[in-house]
Amino acid sequence: MQRPTSLTVIGWVLIVFGAFGLIATAMLPANPVATAMLEQSPLPMSVHLAIGAIGGLVSLIAGYGVLSGLGWSRLLYTAWVLIAVAIALISMPFTSFMAVGWAIQAVIIFFLFRAAANQWFARGSPVARD
């Protein structure tokens, strides 16, 4: 089975955004505007850096998994999105920018669980090969 175009796009977007996320996280302590904003958060800077690094790695891994047809990758991405949203709600004031990001993540999750995606991921499971 050929991978659906939507999953190809999602996989590469996750890989690219994951890489950019890791770079941005590494550069965060040198950004005075970002550090001033994060000083108002109840979480210390080290926690924000850890969350950013984990998020970047999760995106890279999930992107690779989506491209490879590994079903756990969409579960990993969905779980991380839910965890990240919960952390953001607790630690940051709500902004319209966050709502836009969450809407994009909801669209990605929608495409990860469509019928064509289910077929793609089932193809990668050992049970489907028998």
Short mmCIF file of C-alpha atoms in Angstrom, two decimals:
data_model
loop_
_atom_site.label_atom_id
_atom_site.label_comp_id
_atom_site.label_asym_id
_atom_site.label_seq_id
_atom_site.Cartn_x
_atom_site.Cartn_y
_atom_site.Cartn_z
CA MET A 1 0.00 0.00 0.00
CA GLN A 2 1.19 3.48 -0.83
CA ARG A 3 1.41 5.92 2.07
CA PRO A 4 -1.39 8.53 1.98
CA THR A 5 -0.18 11.99 0.97
CA SER A 6 -1.57 13.47 4.18
CA LEU A 7 0.67 11.17 6.23
CA THR A 8 3.70 12.02 4.12
CA VAL A 9 3.10 15.71 4.74
CA ILE A 10 2.45 15.17 8.46
CA GLY A 11 5.53 12.98 8.86
CA TRP A 12 7.84 15.55 7.27
CA VAL A 13 6.21 18.46 9.09
CA LEU A 14 6.76 16.68 12.42
CA ILE A 15 10.40 15.99 11.54
CA VAL A 16 11.10 19.57 10.44
CA PHE A 17 9.24 21.17 13.36
CA GLY A 18 10.91 18.75 15.77
CA ALA A 19 14.35 19.77 14.50
CA PHE A 20 13.45 23.48 14.67
CA GLY A 21 12.01 22.92 18.15
CA LEU A 22 15.28 21.43 19.37
CA ILE A 23 17.26 24.33 17.90
CA ALA A 24 14.87 26.90 19.40
CA THR A 25 15.05 25.19 22.78
CA ALA A 26 18.85 25.30 22.69
CA MET A 27 18.74 29.01 21.83
CA LEU A 28 16.05 29.90 24.40
CA PRO A 29 18.37 30.87 27.29
CA ALA A 30 20.09 33.43 25.03
CA ASN A 31 16.78 35.16 24.16
CA PRO A 32 16.11 37.91 26.73
CA VAL A 33 12.48 38.41 25.68
CA ALA A 34 11.68 34.70 26.02
CA THR A 35 13.49 34.38 29.34
CA ALA A 36 11.63 37.43 30.69
CA MET A 37 8.30 35.82 29.71
CA LEU A 38 9.25 32.46 31.19
CA GLU A 39 10.32 34.06 34.47
CA GLN A 40 6.62 34.81 35.04
CA SER A 41 5.79 31.10 34.73
CA PRO A 42 5.37 28.97 37.86
CA LEU A 43 7.76 26.44 36.30
CA PRO A 44 11.53 27.04 36.36
CA MET A 45 13.47 27.63 33.14
CA SER A 46 15.05 24.16 33.37
CA VAL A 47 11.59 22.56 33.20
CA HIS A 48 10.69 24.62 30.14
CA LEU A 49 13.95 23.57 28.49
CA ALA A 50 13.29 19.91 29.29
CA ILE A 51 9.74 20.13 27.93
CA GLY A 52 11.02 21.78 24.74
CA ALA A 53 13.69 19.14 24.26
CA ILE A 54 11.28 16.28 24.89
CA GLY A 55 8.73 17.84 22.54
CA GLY A 56 11.31 18.19 19.77
CA LEU A 57 12.45 14.59 20.19
CA VAL A 58 8.87 13.30 20.29
CA SER A 59 8.11 15.16 17.04
CA LEU A 60 11.20 13.73 15.34
CA ILE A 61 10.43 10.19 16.47
CA ALA A 62 6.71 10.44 15.68
CA GLY A 63 7.46 11.90 12.24
CA TYR A 64 9.78 9.01 11.43
CA GLY A 65 7.19 6.54 12.74
CA VAL A 66 4.40 8.06 10.65
CA LEU A 67 6.53 7.82 7.51
CA SER A 68 7.45 4.23 8.37
CA GLY A 69 3.91 3.11 9.20
CA LEU A 70 4.58 2.45 12.88
CA GLY A 71 1.21 2.62 14.62
CA TRP A 72 2.61 3.58 18.00
CA SER A 73 3.95 6.81 16.52
CA ARG A 74 0.52 8.39 16.20
CA LEU A 75 -0.31 7.36 19.76
CA LEU A 76 2.99 8.86 20.95
CA TYR A 77 2.23 12.13 19.16
CA THR A 78 -1.35 12.28 20.47
CA ALA A 79 -0.27 11.56 24.05
CA TRP A 80 2.44 14.22 23.88
CA VAL A 81 0.00 16.81 22.52
CA LEU A 82 -2.38 16.14 25.42
CA ILE A 83 0.45 16.38 27.96
CA ALA A 84 1.81 19.57 26.38
CA VAL A 85 -1.64 21.20 26.35
CA ALA A 86 -2.12 20.35 30.03
CA ILE A 87 1.31 21.77 30.92
CA ALA A 88 0.63 24.93 28.91
CA LEU A 89 -2.73 25.46 30.61
CA ILE A 90 -1.08 25.16 34.01
CA SER A 91 2.06 27.17 33.38
CA MET A 92 1.27 29.89 30.84
CA PRO A 93 -1.40 32.52 30.36
CA PHE A 94 -3.76 31.62 27.52
CA THR A 95 -3.15 33.41 24.23
CA SER A 96 -4.88 33.22 20.86
CA PHE A 97 -1.59 31.91 19.45
CA MET A 98 -1.96 28.82 21.64
CA ALA A 99 -5.48 28.23 20.30
CA VAL A 100 -4.19 28.31 16.72
CA GLY A 101 -1.46 25.80 17.58
CA TRP A 102 -3.96 23.50 19.29
CA ALA A 103 -6.27 23.69 16.29
CA ILE A 104 -3.41 22.66 13.99
CA GLN A 105 -2.55 19.77 16.30
CA ALA A 106 -6.20 18.67 16.32
CA VAL A 107 -6.20 18.62 12.51
CA ILE A 108 -3.00 16.56 12.50
CA ILE A 109 -4.52 14.08 14.96
CA PHE A 110 -7.67 13.89 12.83
CA PHE A 111 -5.61 12.91 9.77
CA LEU A 112 -3.55 10.41 11.80
CA PHE A 113 -6.70 8.44 12.65
CA ARG A 114 -8.64 8.55 9.35
CA ALA A 115 -9.53 5.31 7.54
CA ALA A 116 -6.67 5.65 5.03
CA ALA A 117 -4.25 6.23 7.88
CA ASN A 118 -5.60 3.21 9.75
CA GLN A 119 -4.89 1.07 6.67
CA TRP A 120 -1.35 2.48 6.39
CA PHE A 121 -0.55 1.79 10.03
CA ALA A 122 -2.19 -1.66 9.98
CA ARG A 123 0.10 -2.57 7.07
CA GLY A 124 3.10 -2.05 9.36
CA SER A 125 1.88 -4.31 12.14
CA PRO A 126 3.07 -7.94 12.29
CA VAL A 127 -0.53 -9.21 12.57
CA ALA A 128 -1.53 -7.52 9.28
CA ARG A 129 1.31 -9.26 7.41
CA ASP A 130 0.12 -12.79 8.20
#
